[in-house]
PDB file of C-alpha atoms in Angstrom:
ATOM      1  CA  MET Z   1      15.344-151.455  -9.959  1.00 70.00           C
ATOM      2  CA  LYS Z   2      17.351-150.023 -13.630  1.00 82.00           C
ATOM      3  CA  ILE Z   3      17.688-146.622 -11.541  1.00 80.00           C
ATOM      4  CA  ALA Z   4      19.848-148.734  -8.679  1.00 81.00           C
ATOM      5  CA  ASP Z   5      21.482-150.326 -11.916  1.00 85.00           C
ATOM      6  CA  LYS Z   6      22.501-146.787 -13.615  1.00 87.00           C
ATOM      7  CA  ILE Z   7      23.969-145.732 -10.566  1.00 83.00           C
ATOM      8  CA  ALA Z   8      25.974-148.939 -10.138  1.00 82.00           C
ATOM      9  CA  SER Z   9      27.457-148.212 -14.084  1.00 87.00           C
ATOM     10  CA  VAL Z  10      28.634-145.196 -13.114  1.00 86.00           C
ATOM     11  CA  VAL Z  11      30.150-146.080  -9.284  1.00 84.00           C
ATOM     12  CA  VAL Z  12      31.238-149.822  -9.738  1.00 82.00           C
ATOM     13  CA  PRO Z  13      34.391-148.844 -11.973  1.00 86.00           C
ATOM     14  CA  HIS Z  14      35.823-146.506  -8.242  1.00 85.00           C
ATOM     15  CA  SER Z  15      34.442-148.815  -6.194  1.00 88.00           C
ATOM     16  CA  ALA Z  16      36.662-151.902  -4.223  1.00 86.00           C
ATOM     17  CA  CYS Z  17      33.322-154.324  -4.616  1.00 83.00           C
ATOM     18  CA  LYS Z  18      34.959-156.285  -7.057  1.00 83.00           C
ATOM     19  CA  ALA Z  19      34.229-160.053  -8.412  1.00 82.00           C
ATOM     20  CA  GLY Z  20      35.031-162.917  -5.849  1.00 82.00           C
ATOM     21  CA  CYS Z  21      34.942-160.269  -2.709  1.00 86.00           C
ATOM     22  CA  SER Z  22      31.187-161.268  -1.071  1.00 91.00           C
ATOM     23  CA  TYR Z  23      31.788-159.327   2.182  1.00 89.00           C
ATOM     24  CA  CYS Z  24      28.536-157.598   2.031  1.00 88.00           C
ATOM     25  CA  CYS Z  25      27.005-161.405   1.621  1.00 91.00           C
ATOM     26  CA  HIS Z  26      27.351-162.276   5.323  1.00 91.00           C
ATOM     27  CA  THR Z  27      25.292-158.795   6.137  1.00 87.00           C
ATOM     28  CA  SER Z  28      21.695-158.634   6.984  1.00 85.00           C
ATOM     29  CA  VAL Z  29      19.384-157.598   4.042  1.00 87.00           C
ATOM     30  CA  ALA Z  30      16.339-155.966   4.127  1.00 84.00           C
ATOM     31  CA  VAL Z  31      13.830-157.567   1.331  1.00 88.00           C
ATOM     32  CA  SER Z  32      10.188-156.937   0.745  1.00 88.00           C
ATOM     33  CA  GLU Z  33       7.638-158.854   0.039  1.00 89.00           C
ATOM     34  CA  LEU Z  34       8.008-157.762  -3.398  1.00 89.00           C
ATOM     35  CA  GLU Z  35      11.074-158.315  -4.051  1.00 92.00           C
ATOM     36  CA  ALA Z  36      10.691-161.764  -1.701  1.00 94.00           C
ATOM     37  CA  GLN Z  37       7.878-162.409  -5.154  1.00 94.00           C
ATOM     38  CA  ILE Z  38      10.598-161.773  -7.547  1.00 94.00           C
ATOM     39  CA  ILE Z  39      13.428-163.764  -6.438  1.00 96.00           C
ATOM     40  CA  SER Z  40      10.635-166.308  -6.672  1.00 96.00           C
ATOM     41  CA  GLU Z  41       9.700-165.885 -10.169  1.00 96.00           C
ATOM     42  CA  ALA Z  42      13.729-165.958 -10.935  1.00 95.00           C
ATOM     43  CA  THR Z  43      14.455-168.911  -9.027  1.00 95.00           C
ATOM     44  CA  GLY Z  44      11.289-171.034  -9.117  1.00 95.00           C
ATOM     45  CA  ILE Z  45      11.371-170.876  -5.224  1.00 95.00           C
ATOM     46  CA  LYS Z  46       8.342-170.232  -2.883  1.00 95.00           C
ATOM     47  CA  PRO Z  47       9.266-167.926  -0.068  1.00 94.00           C
ATOM     48  CA  ARG Z  48       7.916-168.973   3.070  1.00 91.00           C
ATOM     49  CA  ARG Z  49       5.621-166.702   4.665  1.00 88.00           C
ATOM     50  CA  VAL Z  50       6.838-164.713   6.962  1.00 85.00           C
ATOM     51  CA  GLU Z  51       6.475-162.231   9.939  1.00 79.00           C
ATOM     52  CA  HIS Z  52       7.349-159.031   8.988  1.00 74.00           C
ATOM     53  CA  ARG Z  53      10.311-156.807  10.654  1.00 68.00           C
ATOM     54  CA  GLN Z  54      10.952-153.128  10.691  1.00 57.00           C
ATOM     55  CA  SER Z  55      13.576-152.555  12.666  1.00 63.00           C
ATOM     56  CA  ARG Z  56      17.275-152.694  12.181  1.00 62.00           C
ATOM     57  CA  GLU Z  57      17.872-154.551  15.363  1.00 68.00           C
ATOM     58  CA  GLU Z  58      15.069-157.656  14.201  1.00 65.00           C
ATOM     59  CA  ILE Z  59      17.297-157.815  10.760  1.00 63.00           C
ATOM     60  CA  ALA Z  60      20.544-157.549  12.745  1.00 70.00           C
ATOM     61  CA  GLN Z  61      20.418-160.899  14.224  1.00 80.00           C
ATOM     62  CA  TYR Z  62      21.925-161.711  10.522  1.00 83.00           C
ATOM     63  CA  HIS Z  63      25.000-160.014  11.028  1.00 83.00           C
ATOM     64  CA  ARG Z  64      27.795-162.647  10.109  1.00 88.00           C
ATOM     65  CA  GLN Z  65      26.015-165.002   8.683  1.00 90.00           C
ATOM     66  CA  PRO Z  66      25.856-166.177   4.377  1.00 93.00           C
ATOM     67  CA  CYS Z  67      23.276-165.449   2.464  1.00 94.00           C
ATOM     68  CA  PRO Z  68      21.533-167.992   1.433  1.00 94.00           C
ATOM     69  CA  PHE Z  69      22.031-167.195  -2.650  1.00 96.00           C
ATOM     70  CA  LEU Z  70      25.674-167.086  -2.709  1.00 94.00           C
ATOM     71  CA  SER Z  71      27.484-169.746  -4.323  1.00 92.00           C
ATOM     72  CA  LYS Z  72      31.056-170.904  -4.605  1.00 90.00           C
ATOM     73  CA  GLY Z  73      31.409-166.172  -3.442  1.00 89.00           C
ATOM     74  CA  SER Z  74      29.458-164.963  -6.312  1.00 91.00           C
ATOM     75  CA  CYS Z  75      25.794-163.939  -6.470  1.00 93.00           C
ATOM     76  CA  SER Z  76      23.327-167.704  -7.869  1.00 94.00           C
ATOM     77  CA  ILE Z  77      20.673-164.478  -8.411  1.00 95.00           C
ATOM     78  CA  TYR Z  78      22.427-161.498  -9.668  1.00 92.00           C
ATOM     79  CA  ASP Z  79      19.800-160.508 -11.880  1.00 92.00           C
ATOM     80  CA  ALA Z  80      16.993-160.580  -9.504  1.00 94.00           C
ATOM     81  CA  ARG Z  81      19.046-159.183  -6.179  1.00 92.00           C
ATOM     82  CA  PRO Z  82      17.200-157.172  -3.989  1.00 92.00           C
ATOM     83  CA  MET Z  83      17.470-153.263  -3.995  1.00 88.00           C
ATOM     84  CA  ALA Z  84      19.622-153.383  -0.714  1.00 86.00           C
ATOM     85  CA  CYS Z  85      22.160-155.439  -2.871  1.00 89.00           C
ATOM     86  CA  ARG Z  86      22.664-152.730  -6.000  1.00 88.00           C
ATOM     87  CA  LEU Z  87      22.676-150.158  -3.920  1.00 85.00           C
ATOM     88  CA  MET Z  88      25.701-151.459  -1.206  1.00 85.00           C
ATOM     89  CA  PHE Z  89      29.105-150.006  -2.583  1.00 85.00           C
ATOM     90  CA  ASN Z  90      32.220-149.676  -0.836  1.00 86.00           C
ATOM     91  CA  LEU Z  91      34.279-146.392  -2.696  1.00 86.00           C
ATOM     92  CA  ALA Z  92      37.154-146.801  -0.193  1.00 84.00           C
ATOM     93  CA  ASP Z  93      40.000-147.510  -2.288  1.00 83.00           C
ATOM     94  CA  SER Z  94      39.825-151.840   0.066  1.00 84.00           C
ATOM     95  CA  PRO Z  95      37.187-153.559   1.254  1.00 85.00           C
ATOM     96  CA  TYR Z  96      39.469-153.994   4.540  1.00 84.00           C
ATOM     97  CA  TYR Z  97      36.454-152.418   6.585  1.00 82.00           C
ATOM     98  CA  CYS Z  98      33.327-154.464   4.608  1.00 85.00           C
ATOM     99  CA  ASN Z  99      35.189-157.615   6.939  1.00 87.00           C
ATOM    100  CA  THR Z 100      32.146-159.248   8.435  1.00 86.00           C
ATOM    101  CA  ASP Z 101      35.169-160.125  11.096  1.00 87.00           C
ATOM    102  CA  ILE Z 102      35.347-156.000  12.456  1.00 84.00           C
ATOM    103  CA  GLU Z 103      31.435-155.320  14.307  1.00 81.00           C
ATOM    104  CA  PRO Z 104      29.213-152.843  12.810  1.00 76.00           C
ATOM    105  CA  GLU Z 105      29.814-149.388  14.926  1.00 77.00           C
ATOM    106  CA  ASP Z 106      33.654-150.024  13.916  1.00 81.00           C
ATOM    107  CA  SER Z 107      32.971-150.592  10.196  1.00 79.00           C
ATOM    108  CA  HIS Z 108      33.672-147.643   8.861  1.00 78.00           C
ATOM    109  CA  VAL Z 109      33.134-148.549   5.143  1.00 78.00           C
ATOM    110  CA  THR Z 110      33.123-145.184   2.645  1.00 77.00           C
ATOM    111  CA  GLN Z 111      29.862-145.367   1.210  1.00 74.00           C
ATOM    112  CA  LEU Z 112      26.960-143.719  -1.532  1.00 69.00           C
ATOM    113  CA  ASN Z 113      24.728-141.688   0.608  1.00 70.00           C
ATOM    114  CA  LEU Z 114      21.716-143.117  -1.209  1.00 73.00           C
ATOM    115  CA  GLN Z 115      19.342-142.723   1.260  1.00 71.00           C
ATOM    116  CA  ASP Z 116      16.807-140.632  -0.557  1.00 70.00           C
ATOM    117  CA  LEU Z 117      16.749-142.459  -2.791  1.00 70.00           C
ATOM    118  CA  GLU Z 118      16.645-145.917  -0.326  1.00 73.00           C
ATOM    119  CA  PHE Z 119      13.450-143.959   1.971  1.00 68.00           C
ATOM    120  CA  ALA Z 120      11.530-143.111  -2.313  1.00 71.00           C
ATOM    121  CA  TYR Z 121      11.836-147.202  -2.149  1.00 69.00           C
ATOM    122  CA  THR Z 122      10.983-148.225   1.588  1.00 70.00           C
ATOM    123  CA  GLY Z 123       8.970-145.554   1.714  1.00 65.00           C
ATOM    124  CA  THR Z 124       6.707-147.272  -1.512  1.00 67.00           C
ATOM    125  CA  PHE Z 125       7.131-150.279  -0.825  1.00 66.00           C
ATOM    126  CA  LEU Z 126       6.362-150.555   2.867  1.00 63.00           C
ATOM    127  CA  SER Z 127       3.168-151.204   3.023  1.00 65.00           C
ATOM    128  CA  SER Z 128       4.061-154.388   1.863  1.00 71.00           C
ATOM    129  CA  GLY Z 129       6.300-155.461   4.629  1.00 75.00           C
ATOM    130  CA  PHE Z 130       9.883-156.493   4.790  1.00 80.00           C
ATOM    131  CA  ALA Z 131      11.837-159.028   6.375  1.00 84.00           C
ATOM    132  CA  ASP Z 132      15.296-159.975   5.826  1.00 85.00           C
ATOM    133  CA  ILE Z 133      16.310-162.133   2.809  1.00 89.00           C
ATOM    134  CA  ARG Z 134      17.277-165.480   4.690  1.00 90.00           C
ATOM    135  CA  ASP Z 135      13.566-165.421   6.200  1.00 89.00           C
ATOM    136  CA  PHE Z 136      11.913-165.797   3.139  1.00 91.00           C
ATOM    137  CA  PHE Z 137      14.464-168.072   1.198  1.00 93.00           C
ATOM    138  CA  PRO Z 138      16.444-170.275   4.665  1.00 89.00           C
ATOM    139  CA  GLU Z 139      17.710-172.779   2.253  1.00 83.00           C
ATOM    140  CA  GLY Z 140      18.674-170.406  -0.822  1.00 77.00           C
ATOM    141  CA  ARG Z 141      19.395-173.151  -3.800  1.00 65.00           C
ATOM    142  CA  PRO Z 142      18.096-170.923  -7.010  1.00 54.00           C
ATOM    143  CA  ARG Z 143      17.380-173.085 -10.417  1.00 48.00           C
ATOM    144  CA  LYS Z 144      18.653-170.713 -12.153  1.00 48.00           C
ATOM    145  CA  SER Z 145      22.514-168.898 -11.583  1.00 44.00           C
ATOM    146  CA  GLY Z 146      23.149-165.181 -12.405  1.00 47.00           C
ATOM    147  CA  LYS Z 147      26.587-163.482 -12.006  1.00 48.00           C
ATOM    148  CA  GLY Z 148      28.425-161.128  -9.701  1.00 50.00           C
ATOM    149  CA  ARG Z 149      30.231-157.850  -9.243  1.00 49.00           C
TER     150      ARG Z 149
END
């Protein structure tokens, strides 16, 4: 996760992502079982045992649903957020296309191509299985707070 944070330190100043914008917190977020454990340690909330979902279609059911850790427009688990969140950047000059009222196929968010890093990460942790963060933590309600972008 350190590499993602180093990338973010360089990219965020050029990104449309700013504190208070939470469009990406209303999209599906695939997390590995290991990431669910990290979130659990940070929040004190035990993750549910879930049936792992491997396809984007299975995880896409959460489009437009707020992340259970979104609190007053900010990420309450920012320091323990999953890799999918750490690597999400809008490089356009506006957050317009991030709006989840726009259908995903019509959204044209200019993003940094980190596909090789994402494949390496996913391949490394694939055996632990993935599901949406909402599957692991349907209620959210963390005990410790973080900070948002």
